[in-house]
CSV table of C-alpha atoms in Angstrom, one decimal:
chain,number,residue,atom,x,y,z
A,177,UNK,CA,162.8,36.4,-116.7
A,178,UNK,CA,163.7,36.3,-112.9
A,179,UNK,CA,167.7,36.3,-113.9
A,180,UNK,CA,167.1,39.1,-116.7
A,181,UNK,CA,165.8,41.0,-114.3
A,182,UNK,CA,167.8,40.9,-111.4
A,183,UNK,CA,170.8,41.8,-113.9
A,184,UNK,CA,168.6,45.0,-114.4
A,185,UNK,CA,168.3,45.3,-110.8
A,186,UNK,CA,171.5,44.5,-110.1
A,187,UNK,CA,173.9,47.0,-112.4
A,188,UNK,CA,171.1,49.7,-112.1
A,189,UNK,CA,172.3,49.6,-108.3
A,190,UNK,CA,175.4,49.7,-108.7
A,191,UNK,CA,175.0,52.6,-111.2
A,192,UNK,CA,173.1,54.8,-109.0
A,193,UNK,CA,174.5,54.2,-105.7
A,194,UNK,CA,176.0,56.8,-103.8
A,195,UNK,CA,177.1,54.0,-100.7
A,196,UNK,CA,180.1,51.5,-101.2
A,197,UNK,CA,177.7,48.7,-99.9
A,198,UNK,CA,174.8,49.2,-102.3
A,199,UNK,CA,177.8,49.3,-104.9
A,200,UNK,CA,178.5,45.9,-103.6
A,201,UNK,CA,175.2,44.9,-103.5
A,202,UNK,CA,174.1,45.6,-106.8
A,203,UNK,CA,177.2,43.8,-108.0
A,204,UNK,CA,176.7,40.8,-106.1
A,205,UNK,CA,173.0,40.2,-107.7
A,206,UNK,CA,174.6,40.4,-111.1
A,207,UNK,CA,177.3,37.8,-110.1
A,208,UNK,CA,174.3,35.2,-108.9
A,209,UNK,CA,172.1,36.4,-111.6
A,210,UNK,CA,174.8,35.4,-114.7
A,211,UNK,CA,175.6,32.4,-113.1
A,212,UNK,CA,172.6,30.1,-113.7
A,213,UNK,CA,172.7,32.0,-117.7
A,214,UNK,CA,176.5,31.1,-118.2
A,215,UNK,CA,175.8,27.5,-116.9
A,216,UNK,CA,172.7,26.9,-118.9
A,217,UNK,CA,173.6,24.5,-121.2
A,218,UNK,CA,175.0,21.9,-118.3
A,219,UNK,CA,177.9,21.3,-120.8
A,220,UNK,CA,181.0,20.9,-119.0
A,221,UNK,CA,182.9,23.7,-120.6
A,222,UNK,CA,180.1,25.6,-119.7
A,223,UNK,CA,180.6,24.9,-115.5
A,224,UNK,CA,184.1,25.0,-115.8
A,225,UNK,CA,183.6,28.9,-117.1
A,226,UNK,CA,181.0,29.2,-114.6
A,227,UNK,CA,183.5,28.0,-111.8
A,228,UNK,CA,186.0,30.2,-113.4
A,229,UNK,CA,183.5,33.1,-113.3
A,230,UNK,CA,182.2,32.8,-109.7
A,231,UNK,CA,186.2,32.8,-108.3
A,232,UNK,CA,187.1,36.1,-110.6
A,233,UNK,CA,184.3,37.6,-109.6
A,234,UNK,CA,184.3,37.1,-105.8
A,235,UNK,CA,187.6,37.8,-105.9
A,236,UNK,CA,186.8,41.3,-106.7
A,237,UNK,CA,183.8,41.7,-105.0
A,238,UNK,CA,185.5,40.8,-101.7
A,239,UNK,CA,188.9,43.0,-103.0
A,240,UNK,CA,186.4,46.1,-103.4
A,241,UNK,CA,184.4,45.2,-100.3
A,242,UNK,CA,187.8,45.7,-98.7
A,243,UNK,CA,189.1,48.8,-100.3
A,244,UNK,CA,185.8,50.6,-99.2
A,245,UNK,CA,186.4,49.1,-95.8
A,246,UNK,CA,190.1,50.3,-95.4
A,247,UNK,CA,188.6,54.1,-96.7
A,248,UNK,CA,186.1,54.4,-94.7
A,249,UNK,CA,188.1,53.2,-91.4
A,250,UNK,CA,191.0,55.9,-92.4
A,251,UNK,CA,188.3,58.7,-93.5
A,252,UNK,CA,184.7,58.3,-91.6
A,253,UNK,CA,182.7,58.4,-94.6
A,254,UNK,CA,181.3,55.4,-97.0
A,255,UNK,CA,180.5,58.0,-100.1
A,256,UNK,CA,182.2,56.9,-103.3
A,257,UNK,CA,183.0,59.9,-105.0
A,258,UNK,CA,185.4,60.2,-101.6
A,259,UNK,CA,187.8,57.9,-102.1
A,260,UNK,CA,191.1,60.0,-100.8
A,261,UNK,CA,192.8,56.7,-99.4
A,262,UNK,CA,196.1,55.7,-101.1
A,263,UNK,CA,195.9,51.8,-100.3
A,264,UNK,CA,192.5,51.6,-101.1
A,265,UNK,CA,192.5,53.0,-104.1
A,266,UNK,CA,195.4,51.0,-105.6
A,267,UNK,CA,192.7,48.2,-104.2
A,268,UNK,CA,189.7,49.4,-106.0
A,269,UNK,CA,191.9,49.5,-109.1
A,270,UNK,CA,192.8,45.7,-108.5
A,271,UNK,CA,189.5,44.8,-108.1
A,272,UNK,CA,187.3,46.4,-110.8
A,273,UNK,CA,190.7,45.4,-113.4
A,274,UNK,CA,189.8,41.8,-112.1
A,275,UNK,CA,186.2,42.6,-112.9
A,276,UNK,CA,186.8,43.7,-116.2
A,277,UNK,CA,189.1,41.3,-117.1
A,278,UNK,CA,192.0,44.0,-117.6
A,279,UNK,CA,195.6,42.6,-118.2
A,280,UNK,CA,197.0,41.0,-116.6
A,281,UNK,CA,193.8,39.4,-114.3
A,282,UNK,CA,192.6,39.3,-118.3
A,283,UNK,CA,192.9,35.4,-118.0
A,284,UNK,CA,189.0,33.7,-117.1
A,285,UNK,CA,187.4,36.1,-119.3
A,286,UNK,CA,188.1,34.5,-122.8
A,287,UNK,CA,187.2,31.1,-121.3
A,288,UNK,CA,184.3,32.2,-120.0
A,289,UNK,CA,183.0,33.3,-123.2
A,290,UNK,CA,183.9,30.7,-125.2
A,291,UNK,CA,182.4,28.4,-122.9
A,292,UNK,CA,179.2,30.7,-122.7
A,293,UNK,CA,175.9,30.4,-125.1
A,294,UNK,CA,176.4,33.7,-127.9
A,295,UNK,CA,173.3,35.6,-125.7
A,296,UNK,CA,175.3,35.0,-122.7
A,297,UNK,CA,178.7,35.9,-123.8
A,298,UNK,CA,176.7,39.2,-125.6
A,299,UNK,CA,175.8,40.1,-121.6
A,300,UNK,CA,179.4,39.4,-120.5
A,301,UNK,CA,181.0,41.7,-123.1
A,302,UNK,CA,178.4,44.7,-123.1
A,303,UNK,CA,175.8,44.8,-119.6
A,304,UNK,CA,178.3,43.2,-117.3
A,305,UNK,CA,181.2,46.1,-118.1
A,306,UNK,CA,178.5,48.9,-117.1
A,307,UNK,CA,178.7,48.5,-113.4
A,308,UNK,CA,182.5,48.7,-113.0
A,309,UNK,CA,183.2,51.0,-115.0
A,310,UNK,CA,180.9,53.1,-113.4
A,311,UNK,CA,182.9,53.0,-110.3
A,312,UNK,CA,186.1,53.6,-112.0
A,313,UNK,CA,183.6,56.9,-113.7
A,314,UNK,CA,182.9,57.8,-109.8
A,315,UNK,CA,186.4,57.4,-108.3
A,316,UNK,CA,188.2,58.7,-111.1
A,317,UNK,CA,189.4,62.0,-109.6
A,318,UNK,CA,191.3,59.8,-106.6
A,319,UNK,CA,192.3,57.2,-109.0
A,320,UNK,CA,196.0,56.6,-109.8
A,321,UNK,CA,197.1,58.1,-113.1
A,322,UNK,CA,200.6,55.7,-113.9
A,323,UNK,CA,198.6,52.7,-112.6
A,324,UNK,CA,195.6,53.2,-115.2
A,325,UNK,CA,198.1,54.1,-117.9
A,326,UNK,CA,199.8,50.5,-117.1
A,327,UNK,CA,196.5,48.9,-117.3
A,328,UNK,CA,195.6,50.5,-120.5
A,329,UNK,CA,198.8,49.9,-122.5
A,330,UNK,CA,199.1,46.2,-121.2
A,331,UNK,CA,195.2,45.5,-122.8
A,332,UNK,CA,195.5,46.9,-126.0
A,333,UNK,CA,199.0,45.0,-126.0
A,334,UNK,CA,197.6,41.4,-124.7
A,335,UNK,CA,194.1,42.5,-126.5
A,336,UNK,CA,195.5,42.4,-129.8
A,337,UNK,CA,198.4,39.9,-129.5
A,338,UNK,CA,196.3,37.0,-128.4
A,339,UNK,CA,193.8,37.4,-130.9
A,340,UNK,CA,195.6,37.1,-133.8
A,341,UNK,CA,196.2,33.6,-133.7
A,342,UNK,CA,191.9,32.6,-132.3
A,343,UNK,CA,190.0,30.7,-134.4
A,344,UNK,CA,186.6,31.0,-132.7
A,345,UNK,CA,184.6,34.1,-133.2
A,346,UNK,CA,183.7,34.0,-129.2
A,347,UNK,CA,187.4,34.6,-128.1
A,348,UNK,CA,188.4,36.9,-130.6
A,349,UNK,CA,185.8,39.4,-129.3
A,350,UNK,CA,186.9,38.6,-126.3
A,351,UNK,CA,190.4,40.0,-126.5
A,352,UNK,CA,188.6,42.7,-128.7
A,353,UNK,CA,186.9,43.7,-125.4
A,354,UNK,CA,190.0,43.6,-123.8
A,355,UNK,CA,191.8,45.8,-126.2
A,356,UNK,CA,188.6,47.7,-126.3
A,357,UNK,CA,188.9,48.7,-122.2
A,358,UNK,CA,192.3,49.7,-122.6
A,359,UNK,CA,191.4,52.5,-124.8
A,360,UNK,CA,188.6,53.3,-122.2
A,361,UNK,CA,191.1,53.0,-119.3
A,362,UNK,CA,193.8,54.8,-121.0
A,363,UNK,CA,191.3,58.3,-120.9
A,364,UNK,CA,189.1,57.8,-117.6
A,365,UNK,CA,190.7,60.0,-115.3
A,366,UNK,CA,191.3,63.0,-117.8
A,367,UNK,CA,187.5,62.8,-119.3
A,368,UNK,CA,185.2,60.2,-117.8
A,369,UNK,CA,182.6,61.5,-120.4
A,370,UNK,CA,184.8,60.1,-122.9
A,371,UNK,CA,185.2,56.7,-121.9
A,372,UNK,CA,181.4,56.7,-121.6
A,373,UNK,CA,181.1,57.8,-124.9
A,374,UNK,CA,183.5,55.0,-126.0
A,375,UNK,CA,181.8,52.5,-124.1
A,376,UNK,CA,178.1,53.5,-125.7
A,377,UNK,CA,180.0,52.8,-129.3
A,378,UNK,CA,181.8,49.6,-127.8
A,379,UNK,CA,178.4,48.3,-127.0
A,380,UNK,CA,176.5,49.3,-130.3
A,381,UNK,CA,178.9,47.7,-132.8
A,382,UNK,CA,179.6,44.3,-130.3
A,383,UNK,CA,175.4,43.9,-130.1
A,384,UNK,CA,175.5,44.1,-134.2
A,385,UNK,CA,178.5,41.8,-134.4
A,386,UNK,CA,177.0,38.9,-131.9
A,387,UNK,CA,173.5,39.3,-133.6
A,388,UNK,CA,174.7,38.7,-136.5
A,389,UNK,CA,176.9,35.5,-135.4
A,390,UNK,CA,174.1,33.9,-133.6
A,391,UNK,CA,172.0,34.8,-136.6
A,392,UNK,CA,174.0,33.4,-138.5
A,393,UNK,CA,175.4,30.2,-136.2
A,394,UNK,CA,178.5,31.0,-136.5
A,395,UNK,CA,181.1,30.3,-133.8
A,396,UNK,CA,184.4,29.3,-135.9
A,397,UNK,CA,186.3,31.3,-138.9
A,398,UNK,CA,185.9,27.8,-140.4
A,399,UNK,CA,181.7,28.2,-140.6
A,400,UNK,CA,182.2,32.0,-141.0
A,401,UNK,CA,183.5,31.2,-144.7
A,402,UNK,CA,180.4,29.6,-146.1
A,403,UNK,CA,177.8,31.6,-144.2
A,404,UNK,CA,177.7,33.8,-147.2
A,405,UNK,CA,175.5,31.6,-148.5
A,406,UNK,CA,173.1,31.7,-145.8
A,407,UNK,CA,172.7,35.7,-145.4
A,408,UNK,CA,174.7,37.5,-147.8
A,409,UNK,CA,173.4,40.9,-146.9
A,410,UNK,CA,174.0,40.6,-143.0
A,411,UNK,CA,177.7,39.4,-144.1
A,412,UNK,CA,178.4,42.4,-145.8
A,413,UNK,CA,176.7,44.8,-143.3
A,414,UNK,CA,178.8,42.3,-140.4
A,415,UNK,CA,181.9,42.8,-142.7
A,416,UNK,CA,181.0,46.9,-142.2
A,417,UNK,CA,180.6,46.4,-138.4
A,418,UNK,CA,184.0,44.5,-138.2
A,419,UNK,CA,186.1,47.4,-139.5
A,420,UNK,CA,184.1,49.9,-137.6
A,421,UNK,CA,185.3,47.8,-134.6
A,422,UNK,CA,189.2,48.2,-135.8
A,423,UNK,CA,188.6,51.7,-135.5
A,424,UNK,CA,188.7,52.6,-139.5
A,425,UNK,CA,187.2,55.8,-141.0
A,426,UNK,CA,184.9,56.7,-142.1
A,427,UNK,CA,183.3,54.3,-140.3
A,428,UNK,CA,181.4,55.0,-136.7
A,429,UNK,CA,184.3,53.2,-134.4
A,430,UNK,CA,186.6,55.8,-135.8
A,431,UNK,CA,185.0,58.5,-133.6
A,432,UNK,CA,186.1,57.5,-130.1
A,433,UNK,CA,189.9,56.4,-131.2
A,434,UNK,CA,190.1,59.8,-132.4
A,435,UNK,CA,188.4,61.3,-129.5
A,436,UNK,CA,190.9,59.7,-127.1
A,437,UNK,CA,194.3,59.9,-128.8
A,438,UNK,CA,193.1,63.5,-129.2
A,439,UNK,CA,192.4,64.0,-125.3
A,440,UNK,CA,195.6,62.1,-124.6
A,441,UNK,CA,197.9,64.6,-126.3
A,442,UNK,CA,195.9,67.5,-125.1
A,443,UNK,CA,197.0,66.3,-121.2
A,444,UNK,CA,200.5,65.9,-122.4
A,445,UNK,CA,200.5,62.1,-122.6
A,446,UNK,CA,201.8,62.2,-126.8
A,447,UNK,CA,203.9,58.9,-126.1
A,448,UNK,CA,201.0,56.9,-124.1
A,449,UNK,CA,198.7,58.4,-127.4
A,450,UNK,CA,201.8,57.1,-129.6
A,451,UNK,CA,201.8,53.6,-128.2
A,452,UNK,CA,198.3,52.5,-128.2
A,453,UNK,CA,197.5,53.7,-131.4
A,454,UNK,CA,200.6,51.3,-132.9
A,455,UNK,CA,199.2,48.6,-130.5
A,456,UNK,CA,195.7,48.8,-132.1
A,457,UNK,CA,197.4,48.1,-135.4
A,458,UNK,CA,197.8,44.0,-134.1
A,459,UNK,CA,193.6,44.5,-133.5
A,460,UNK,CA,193.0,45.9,-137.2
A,461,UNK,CA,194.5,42.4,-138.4
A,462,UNK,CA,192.8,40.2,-136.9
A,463,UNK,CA,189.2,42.2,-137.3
A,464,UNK,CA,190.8,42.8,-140.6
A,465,UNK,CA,190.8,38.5,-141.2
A,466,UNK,CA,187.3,38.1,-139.6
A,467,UNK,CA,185.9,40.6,-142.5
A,468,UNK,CA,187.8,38.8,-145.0
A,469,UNK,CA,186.2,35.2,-143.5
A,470,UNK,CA,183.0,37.4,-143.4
A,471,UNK,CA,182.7,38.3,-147.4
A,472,UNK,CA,184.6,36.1,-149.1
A,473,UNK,CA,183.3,32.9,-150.9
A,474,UNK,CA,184.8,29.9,-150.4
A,475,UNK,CA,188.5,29.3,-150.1
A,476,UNK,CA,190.7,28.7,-153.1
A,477,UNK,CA,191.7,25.0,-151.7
A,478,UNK,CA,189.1,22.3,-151.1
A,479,UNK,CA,186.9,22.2,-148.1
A,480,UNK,CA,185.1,19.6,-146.3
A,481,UNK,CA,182.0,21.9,-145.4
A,482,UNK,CA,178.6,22.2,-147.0
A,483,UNK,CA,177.1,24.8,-148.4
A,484,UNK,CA,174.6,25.9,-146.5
A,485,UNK,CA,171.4,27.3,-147.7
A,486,UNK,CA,169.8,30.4,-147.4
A,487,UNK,CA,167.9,31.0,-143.9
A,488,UNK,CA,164.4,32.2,-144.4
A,489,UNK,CA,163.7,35.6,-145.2
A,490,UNK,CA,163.0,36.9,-141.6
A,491,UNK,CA,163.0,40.3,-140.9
A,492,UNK,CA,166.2,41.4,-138.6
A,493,UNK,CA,164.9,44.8,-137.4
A,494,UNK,CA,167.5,45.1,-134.6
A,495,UNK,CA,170.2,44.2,-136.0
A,496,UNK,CA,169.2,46.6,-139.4
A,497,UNK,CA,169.3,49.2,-136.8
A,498,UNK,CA,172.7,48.8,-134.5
A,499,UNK,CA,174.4,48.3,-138.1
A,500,UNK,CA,173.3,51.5,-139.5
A,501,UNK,CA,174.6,52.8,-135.8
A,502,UNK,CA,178.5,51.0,-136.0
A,503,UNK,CA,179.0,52.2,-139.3
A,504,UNK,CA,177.5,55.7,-139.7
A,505,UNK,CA,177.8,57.4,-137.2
A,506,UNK,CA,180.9,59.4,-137.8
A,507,UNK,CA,179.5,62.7,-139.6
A,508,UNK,CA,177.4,62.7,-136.4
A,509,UNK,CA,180.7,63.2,-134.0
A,510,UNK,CA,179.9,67.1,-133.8
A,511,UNK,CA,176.6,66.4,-132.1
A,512,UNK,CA,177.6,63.3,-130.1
A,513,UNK,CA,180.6,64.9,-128.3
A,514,UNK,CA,178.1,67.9,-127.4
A,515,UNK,CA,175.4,65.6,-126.1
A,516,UNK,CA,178.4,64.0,-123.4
């Protein structure tokens, strides 16, 4: 309860703030606050990814600590939204990349989920994104634009690539994250409302996906092929979420894709719109696989698993909910795009 809480506290700082410290603050009591939830299990995977974690992370804190130190010694002021330093915004940058596990400081964050418990790694990929990318939202007007671009292309590049060939469910959504906050990058400084937007979507259709997988127990393609038997609804509805995820229509993760590649050519950035919408072609596979992993029945060769037998029938209100939310929300767009 106390660690729950001060992750509330923490990015709920760090959101409202209006002072670099406070920023820095709020970010730190999310750092100490995931810790002891990453590390839970005392299995040594899980404190080598809390080591891992703690380094990343106070890496950045310390990199944006000094950015707003550097600004505020050239310009007078601590507000955030006044960011009109060169070096310290090519800091910031660094440090909120590092925090978000852009490429390429992309490299802890896939270990540290797989060596996370599903609740945790659900916390990683969703909550602990909020807070930096509501500096990058804040800074945005000061923020470099051919930097960012870099950023953006380089995730959706990495993001897909080094999913294809994953076997555990835990790191594929990781480098769907990462492919994920490229498209957010790639559109932050021309409409921050729009990377919002995107992020609100992100969120709804990973909560669905890691519901259903702890649900479920599933944390390998190899279990994700006879878990049919356990829930077949949820598999189909998961199946659904999947290829909202990839970004197919008419599905709900359509919406933001479009949004974005639409944005991007309205600012005159057709080849950065032309790229990253062939680079999310190498994500549609491998979301493309999980579904198939997701529905199918068993294999056409011979396997050494169990059938396993059907859960008891308990009443998945949640999840019933954020699935209805990842897959129609599309004919809603109209609506949505007024509301941000």
């Amino acid at each position: 309860l106390i660690f729950t809480m001060s992750l509330a506290a923490g990015t709920s700082i760090t959101i409202s703030s209006n002072h670099w410290i406070m920023a820095w603050a709020g970010l730190e009591i999310n750092t100490l606050a995931i810790i002891p939830l990453i590390s839970k299990s005392h299995h040594p995977r899980a404190i080598e990814a809390t080591i891992k974690y703690f380094l990343t992370q106070s890496t950045a804190s310390a990199l944006i600590l000094f950015s707003s130190l550097t600004n505020a010694w050239s310009t007078g002021q601590w507000d955030i939204t006044q960011l009109n330093h060169p070096v310290s915004c090519l800091i910031l940058t660094t440090a909120v990349a590092i925090k978000l596990g852009l490429v390429p400081f992309h490299f802890w964050f896939p270990e540290v989920l797989q060596g996370s418990p599903m609740t945790t790694a659900l916390l990683l990929s969703t909550l602990m994104k909020l807070p930096p990318i509501s500096l990058l939202f804040l800074t945005s007007q000061s923020l470099n634009p051919t930097l960012l671009t870099f950023l953006a292309i380089s995730s959706a590049l990495i993001g897909g690539w080094m999913g294809l060939n994953q076997t555990q469910t835990r790191k594929i959504l990781a480098f769907s994250s990462i492919s994920h906050l490229g498209w957010m990058t790639a559109v932050i400084i021309y409409n921050p409302h729009l990377t919002l937007l995107t992020y609100t979507l992100y969120v709804t259709m990973t909560t669905t996906l890691f519901l259903a997988l702890t649900h479920t127990k599933v944390l390998k393609l190899s279990t994700m092929l006879i878990s049919w038997t356990k829930t077949p609804m949820l598999n189909a509805t998961m199946m659904l979420t999947l290829l909202s995820l990839a970004g197919l229509p008419p599905l709900t993760g359509f919406m933001p894709k479009w949004l974005i590649i639409q944005e991007l050519i309205e600012q005159e950035m057709t080849p950065t719109a032309t790229i990253i919408s062939l680079l999310s072609l190498l994500g549609l596979f491998f979301y493309l696989r999980l579904a198939y992993h997701s529905t199918i029945t068993l294999p056409p060769n011979s396997s050494n698993h169990m059938k396993l037998w059907r859960s008891s029938k308990t009443s998945n209100t949640p999840a019933a909910i954020l699935s209805a939310l990842s897959t129609f929300l599309l004919p809603m767009s109209p609506l949505i795009t007024t509301i941000f």
